[in-house]
């Protein structure tokens, strides 16, 4: 009954996410589906927002971003600034690999609020770490999915019970100024398994992989998003080497204890 009511009230759900490892997209898919079976999707890894998109009061925006060193991916900000809200309700989430989400959720909330959206709910969820996959392995798991559904339900109830003009600003964890953006020093590289298919070249959002020699990575351009690792059909592109192995062990020791989702309504 709740879903049917939301479909009548909101003509369209727009879903925006950046999900090189696929987990952020799974979470935004799950949230968006709670409100409407069909949504207009912009997966920013493959579909950029280069022109202004205006969203009205009868629409709902769902935005999901991964957390990179405590911030949202800076490459996504120009896309998000092309969104224009007219008191449009929005749900925002960030997804992190069991370390910390720090200023990322606050940054995403601020950005959309500045663009004319009224953020109904903001959540931070955990997924398997993309660089160190032994941390938070298999997440989001069943327990996480139940909490994603609960968060979605609470957002739905809030929208049903209140007028959009009655929502007070959310008090979200984070700090000002936002922590300094840092580029992760660990970079994926190719190996002899590379068959020069070019899949990694096409998917890389920063064009950090040389078309003529896809085994190499431009460390200055690469943001360690792992899109190339996920798409490689031969498993040639990986994080490797002694520095990576040492960092993996240290990261596991420090961040292996399970963290739980948090949200703000």
Tab-separated table of C-alpha atoms in Angstrom:
chain	number	residue	atom	x	y	z
A	1	UNK	CA	0.000	0.000	0.000
A	2	UNK	CA	2.854	2.374	0.884
A	3	UNK	CA	4.614	1.817	-2.444
A	4	UNK	CA	1.384	2.405	-4.371
A	5	UNK	CA	0.823	5.697	-2.605
A	6	UNK	CA	4.348	6.885	-3.303
A	7	UNK	CA	4.026	6.067	-7.001
A	8	UNK	CA	0.941	8.306	-7.177
A	9	UNK	CA	2.627	11.172	-5.357
A	10	UNK	CA	5.929	11.026	-7.215
A	11	UNK	CA	5.822	10.952	-10.974
A	12	UNK	CA	9.439	9.867	-11.241
A	13	UNK	CA	12.324	8.630	-9.145
A	14	UNK	CA	15.702	9.765	-10.398
A	15	UNK	CA	18.588	7.555	-9.276
A	16	UNK	CA	22.147	8.897	-9.438
A	17	UNK	CA	25.188	6.897	-8.375
A	18	UNK	CA	28.874	6.363	-8.981
A	19	UNK	CA	29.698	2.715	-8.430
A	20	UNK	CA	32.943	1.363	-9.909
A	21	UNK	CA	32.820	-1.735	-7.674
A	22	UNK	CA	29.057	-2.190	-8.094
A	23	UNK	CA	28.038	-2.087	-4.426
A	24	UNK	CA	26.900	1.543	-4.247
A	25	UNK	CA	24.618	0.909	-7.208
A	26	UNK	CA	23.105	-2.144	-5.503
A	27	UNK	CA	22.215	-0.042	-2.476
A	28	UNK	CA	20.717	2.848	-4.456
A	29	UNK	CA	18.813	0.306	-6.591
A	30	UNK	CA	17.308	-1.177	-3.453
A	31	UNK	CA	16.280	2.195	-2.043
A	32	UNK	CA	14.856	3.522	-5.306
A	33	UNK	CA	12.851	0.326	-5.858
A	34	UNK	CA	11.140	0.872	-2.530
A	35	UNK	CA	9.475	3.981	-3.927
A	36	UNK	CA	8.925	3.077	-7.569
A	37	UNK	CA	9.545	0.016	-9.732
A	38	UNK	CA	10.852	2.132	-12.598
A	39	UNK	CA	13.366	4.923	-12.195
A	40	UNK	CA	15.401	7.196	-14.404
A	41	UNK	CA	18.982	6.148	-13.717
A	42	UNK	CA	22.292	7.903	-14.146
A	43	UNK	CA	25.178	5.579	-13.310
A	44	UNK	CA	27.923	8.169	-13.516
A	45	UNK	CA	30.651	5.686	-14.356
A	46	UNK	CA	29.073	5.301	-17.797
A	47	UNK	CA	26.454	8.045	-18.065
A	48	UNK	CA	27.682	11.529	-17.190
A	49	UNK	CA	25.383	14.459	-16.455
A	50	UNK	CA	26.711	17.178	-18.730
A	51	UNK	CA	23.582	19.346	-19.016
A	52	UNK	CA	21.297	20.737	-16.290
A	53	UNK	CA	18.568	18.378	-15.085
A	54	UNK	CA	15.623	20.037	-13.355
A	55	UNK	CA	13.683	18.006	-10.777
A	56	UNK	CA	10.241	19.108	-9.606
A	57	UNK	CA	8.358	18.734	-6.320
A	58	UNK	CA	6.576	15.626	-7.591
A	59	UNK	CA	9.838	13.796	-8.186
A	60	UNK	CA	12.190	12.029	-5.801
A	61	UNK	CA	15.976	12.001	-6.097
A	62	UNK	CA	18.086	9.127	-4.754
A	63	UNK	CA	21.852	9.697	-4.800
A	64	UNK	CA	24.567	7.250	-3.756
A	65	UNK	CA	28.311	7.895	-3.639
A	66	UNK	CA	31.270	5.787	-2.482
A	67	UNK	CA	33.613	7.244	0.116
A	68	UNK	CA	37.204	7.903	-0.935
A	69	UNK	CA	39.470	8.972	1.961
A	70	UNK	CA	36.548	10.507	3.822
A	71	UNK	CA	35.099	12.471	0.878
A	72	UNK	CA	32.819	11.828	-2.066
A	73	UNK	CA	34.649	11.338	-5.392
A	74	UNK	CA	35.590	14.787	-6.598
A	75	UNK	CA	35.181	13.662	-10.198
A	76	UNK	CA	31.428	13.398	-9.533
A	77	UNK	CA	30.886	16.932	-8.235
A	78	UNK	CA	30.490	18.628	-11.662
A	79	UNK	CA	27.821	16.038	-12.522
A	80	UNK	CA	25.942	16.622	-9.268
A	81	UNK	CA	26.072	20.385	-9.725
A	82	UNK	CA	24.084	19.936	-12.930
A	83	UNK	CA	21.125	18.756	-10.839
A	84	UNK	CA	18.538	21.459	-10.115
A	85	UNK	CA	15.920	20.934	-7.443
A	86	UNK	CA	12.710	22.873	-6.900
A	87	UNK	CA	12.029	21.874	-3.315
A	88	UNK	CA	12.531	18.335	-4.591
A	89	UNK	CA	12.793	15.638	-1.898
A	90	UNK	CA	16.036	13.704	-1.929
A	91	UNK	CA	17.551	10.692	-0.200
A	92	UNK	CA	21.339	10.599	-0.048
A	93	UNK	CA	23.651	7.740	0.901
A	94	UNK	CA	27.367	7.145	1.045
A	95	UNK	CA	28.970	3.707	1.004
A	96	UNK	CA	32.295	2.926	2.656
A	97	UNK	CA	34.516	-0.068	3.247
A	98	UNK	CA	34.248	-0.347	7.033
A	99	UNK	CA	36.864	2.341	7.790
A	100	UNK	CA	35.105	5.726	8.234
A	101	UNK	CA	32.816	7.906	6.173
A	102	UNK	CA	34.098	11.085	7.847
A	103	UNK	CA	32.904	14.174	5.886
A	104	UNK	CA	31.494	12.405	2.821
A	105	UNK	CA	27.837	12.294	3.869
A	106	UNK	CA	27.897	15.898	5.061
A	107	UNK	CA	29.538	16.954	1.797
A	108	UNK	CA	26.869	15.202	-0.288
A	109	UNK	CA	24.082	16.632	1.870
A	110	UNK	CA	25.462	20.173	1.578
A	111	UNK	CA	25.938	19.917	-2.164
A	112	UNK	CA	22.367	18.827	-2.892
A	113	UNK	CA	20.896	21.292	-0.394
A	114	UNK	CA	22.704	24.081	-2.247
A	115	UNK	CA	21.136	22.834	-5.496
A	116	UNK	CA	17.565	23.264	-4.257
A	117	UNK	CA	16.833	19.773	-2.876
A	118	UNK	CA	15.237	19.005	0.479
A	119	UNK	CA	17.117	16.026	1.909
A	120	UNK	CA	14.632	13.758	3.669
A	121	UNK	CA	17.125	11.168	4.875
A	122	UNK	CA	20.871	10.607	4.750
A	123	UNK	CA	22.559	7.261	5.367
A	124	UNK	CA	26.032	5.758	5.548
A	125	UNK	CA	26.206	2.066	4.651
A	126	UNK	CA	29.022	-0.466	4.569
A	127	UNK	CA	30.201	-2.559	1.627
A	128	UNK	CA	33.146	-4.823	0.947
A	129	UNK	CA	36.267	-2.708	0.677
A	130	UNK	CA	37.217	-2.309	-2.966
A	131	UNK	CA	41.000	-2.114	-2.474
A	132	UNK	CA	41.254	-4.517	0.485
A	133	UNK	CA	38.417	-6.996	-0.238
A	134	UNK	CA	39.184	-9.095	2.850
A	135	UNK	CA	37.678	-6.225	4.899
A	136	UNK	CA	33.851	-6.241	5.166
A	137	UNK	CA	33.840	-9.201	2.809
A	138	UNK	CA	30.420	-10.022	1.401
A	139	UNK	CA	28.788	-6.810	2.563
A	140	UNK	CA	26.175	-5.533	2.219
A	141	UNK	CA	24.917	-8.795	3.703
A	142	UNK	CA	21.427	-9.820	4.778
A	143	UNK	CA	21.623	-7.776	7.966
A	144	UNK	CA	22.703	-4.731	5.959
A	145	UNK	CA	19.879	-5.222	3.470
A	146	UNK	CA	17.361	-5.272	6.302
A	147	UNK	CA	18.739	-1.974	7.570
A	148	UNK	CA	18.672	-0.457	4.087
A	149	UNK	CA	14.996	-1.438	3.881
A	150	UNK	CA	14.320	0.024	7.336
A	151	UNK	CA	15.990	3.287	6.361
A	152	UNK	CA	13.924	3.403	3.166
A	153	UNK	CA	10.750	2.715	5.139
A	154	UNK	CA	11.487	5.534	7.577
A	155	UNK	CA	12.124	7.933	4.699
A	156	UNK	CA	8.828	6.871	3.126
A	157	UNK	CA	6.920	7.388	6.385
A	158	UNK	CA	8.460	10.820	6.802
A	159	UNK	CA	7.401	11.816	3.298
A	160	UNK	CA	3.872	10.504	3.814
A	161	UNK	CA	3.299	12.235	7.156
A	162	UNK	CA	4.799	15.660	6.484
A	163	UNK	CA	4.789	18.423	3.948
A	164	UNK	CA	8.168	18.961	2.278
A	165	UNK	CA	8.216	22.537	3.633
A	166	UNK	CA	8.038	21.251	7.217
A	167	UNK	CA	11.362	19.369	7.140
A	168	UNK	CA	14.073	20.818	9.346
A	169	UNK	CA	17.736	20.664	8.253
A	170	UNK	CA	19.399	17.358	9.154
A	171	UNK	CA	22.220	17.253	11.687
A	172	UNK	CA	24.779	15.043	9.973
A	173	UNK	CA	28.116	13.811	11.273
A	174	UNK	CA	31.079	15.552	9.697
A	175	UNK	CA	33.179	18.664	10.081
A	176	UNK	CA	34.062	21.972	8.445
A	177	UNK	CA	36.212	22.504	6.577
A	178	UNK	CA	35.925	19.087	4.962
A	179	UNK	CA	39.023	16.976	5.285
A	180	UNK	CA	41.565	17.542	2.546
A	181	UNK	CA	41.032	15.434	-0.559
A	182	UNK	CA	43.754	12.799	-0.868
A	183	UNK	CA	44.563	10.510	-3.765
A	184	UNK	CA	45.082	6.918	-2.610
A	185	UNK	CA	48.740	6.001	-3.312
A	186	UNK	CA	47.928	2.363	-4.146
A	187	UNK	CA	47.152	1.865	-7.843
A	188	UNK	CA	46.017	-1.211	-9.794
A	189	UNK	CA	48.311	-2.428	-12.546
A	190	UNK	CA	48.045	-4.929	-15.370
A	191	UNK	CA	50.033	-8.122	-15.811
A	192	UNK	CA	51.012	-10.607	-18.511
A	193	UNK	CA	47.455	-11.937	-18.364
A	194	UNK	CA	46.331	-8.784	-20.189
A	195	UNK	CA	44.946	-9.616	-23.645
A	196	UNK	CA	44.685	-5.940	-24.716
A	197	UNK	CA	40.890	-6.128	-24.996
A	198	UNK	CA	40.555	-2.477	-23.942
A	199	UNK	CA	37.750	-3.010	-21.412
A	200	UNK	CA	39.691	-1.199	-18.695
A	201	UNK	CA	40.493	1.681	-21.039
A	202	UNK	CA	36.817	2.276	-21.834
A	203	UNK	CA	35.578	2.064	-18.242
A	204	UNK	CA	38.260	4.210	-16.562
A	205	UNK	CA	36.575	7.489	-15.520
A	206	UNK	CA	39.825	9.495	-15.495
A	207	UNK	CA	41.458	8.055	-18.637
A	208	UNK	CA	44.382	6.840	-16.567
A	209	UNK	CA	44.994	3.723	-18.680
A	210	UNK	CA	46.992	3.919	-21.885
A	211	UNK	CA	45.109	2.525	-24.862
A	212	UNK	CA	48.318	1.267	-26.508
A	213	UNK	CA	49.686	-0.267	-23.290
A	214	UNK	CA	46.771	-1.037	-20.948
A	215	UNK	CA	49.023	-2.843	-18.500
A	216	UNK	CA	50.232	0.555	-17.294
A	217	UNK	CA	48.414	3.088	-15.089
A	218	UNK	CA	48.972	6.842	-14.926
A	219	UNK	CA	49.306	7.291	-11.159
A	220	UNK	CA	48.577	11.021	-11.344
A	221	UNK	CA	45.215	10.470	-13.011
A	222	UNK	CA	44.115	7.243	-11.313
A	223	UNK	CA	41.746	7.624	-8.333
A	224	UNK	CA	41.931	3.914	-7.381
A	225	UNK	CA	38.213	3.449	-8.011
A	226	UNK	CA	38.736	-0.228	-9.064
A	227	UNK	CA	36.459	-0.012	-12.119
A	228	UNK	CA	39.245	-1.521	-14.220
A	229	UNK	CA	39.742	-4.364	-11.740
A	230	UNK	CA	36.042	-5.222	-11.807
A	231	UNK	CA	35.737	-5.223	-15.606
A	232	UNK	CA	38.959	-7.054	-16.519
A	233	UNK	CA	37.963	-10.416	-18.077
A	234	UNK	CA	41.316	-12.120	-17.423
A	235	UNK	CA	42.008	-10.867	-13.892
A	236	UNK	CA	45.099	-9.062	-15.136
A	237	UNK	CA	44.449	-5.769	-13.364
A	238	UNK	CA	45.002	-5.936	-9.619
A	239	UNK	CA	46.604	-4.211	-6.680
A	240	UNK	CA	49.892	-6.018	-6.178
A	241	UNK	CA	53.406	-5.773	-4.836
A	242	UNK	CA	55.035	-5.807	-1.372
A	243	UNK	CA	53.773	-2.348	-0.372
A	244	UNK	CA	50.211	-3.395	-1.128
A	245	UNK	CA	50.558	-6.631	0.858
A	246	UNK	CA	51.928	-4.779	3.870
A	247	UNK	CA	49.154	-2.179	3.653
A	248	UNK	CA	46.519	-4.911	3.356
A	249	UNK	CA	47.666	-6.608	6.556
A	250	UNK	CA	47.796	-3.304	8.446
A	251	UNK	CA	44.362	-2.259	7.190
A	252	UNK	CA	42.826	-5.575	8.210
A	253	UNK	CA	44.241	-5.325	11.718
A	254	UNK	CA	42.871	-1.815	12.160
A	255	UNK	CA	39.479	-2.011	10.444
A	256	UNK	CA	38.300	-5.619	10.501
A	257	UNK	CA	35.823	-5.100	13.361
A	258	UNK	CA	32.305	-4.849	11.969
A	259	UNK	CA	30.695	-1.412	11.765
A	260	UNK	CA	26.994	-0.819	11.350
A	261	UNK	CA	25.042	1.602	9.134
A	262	UNK	CA	24.093	5.037	10.431
A	263	UNK	CA	21.406	7.370	9.200
A	264	UNK	CA	19.926	10.779	9.868
A	265	UNK	CA	16.260	11.703	9.425
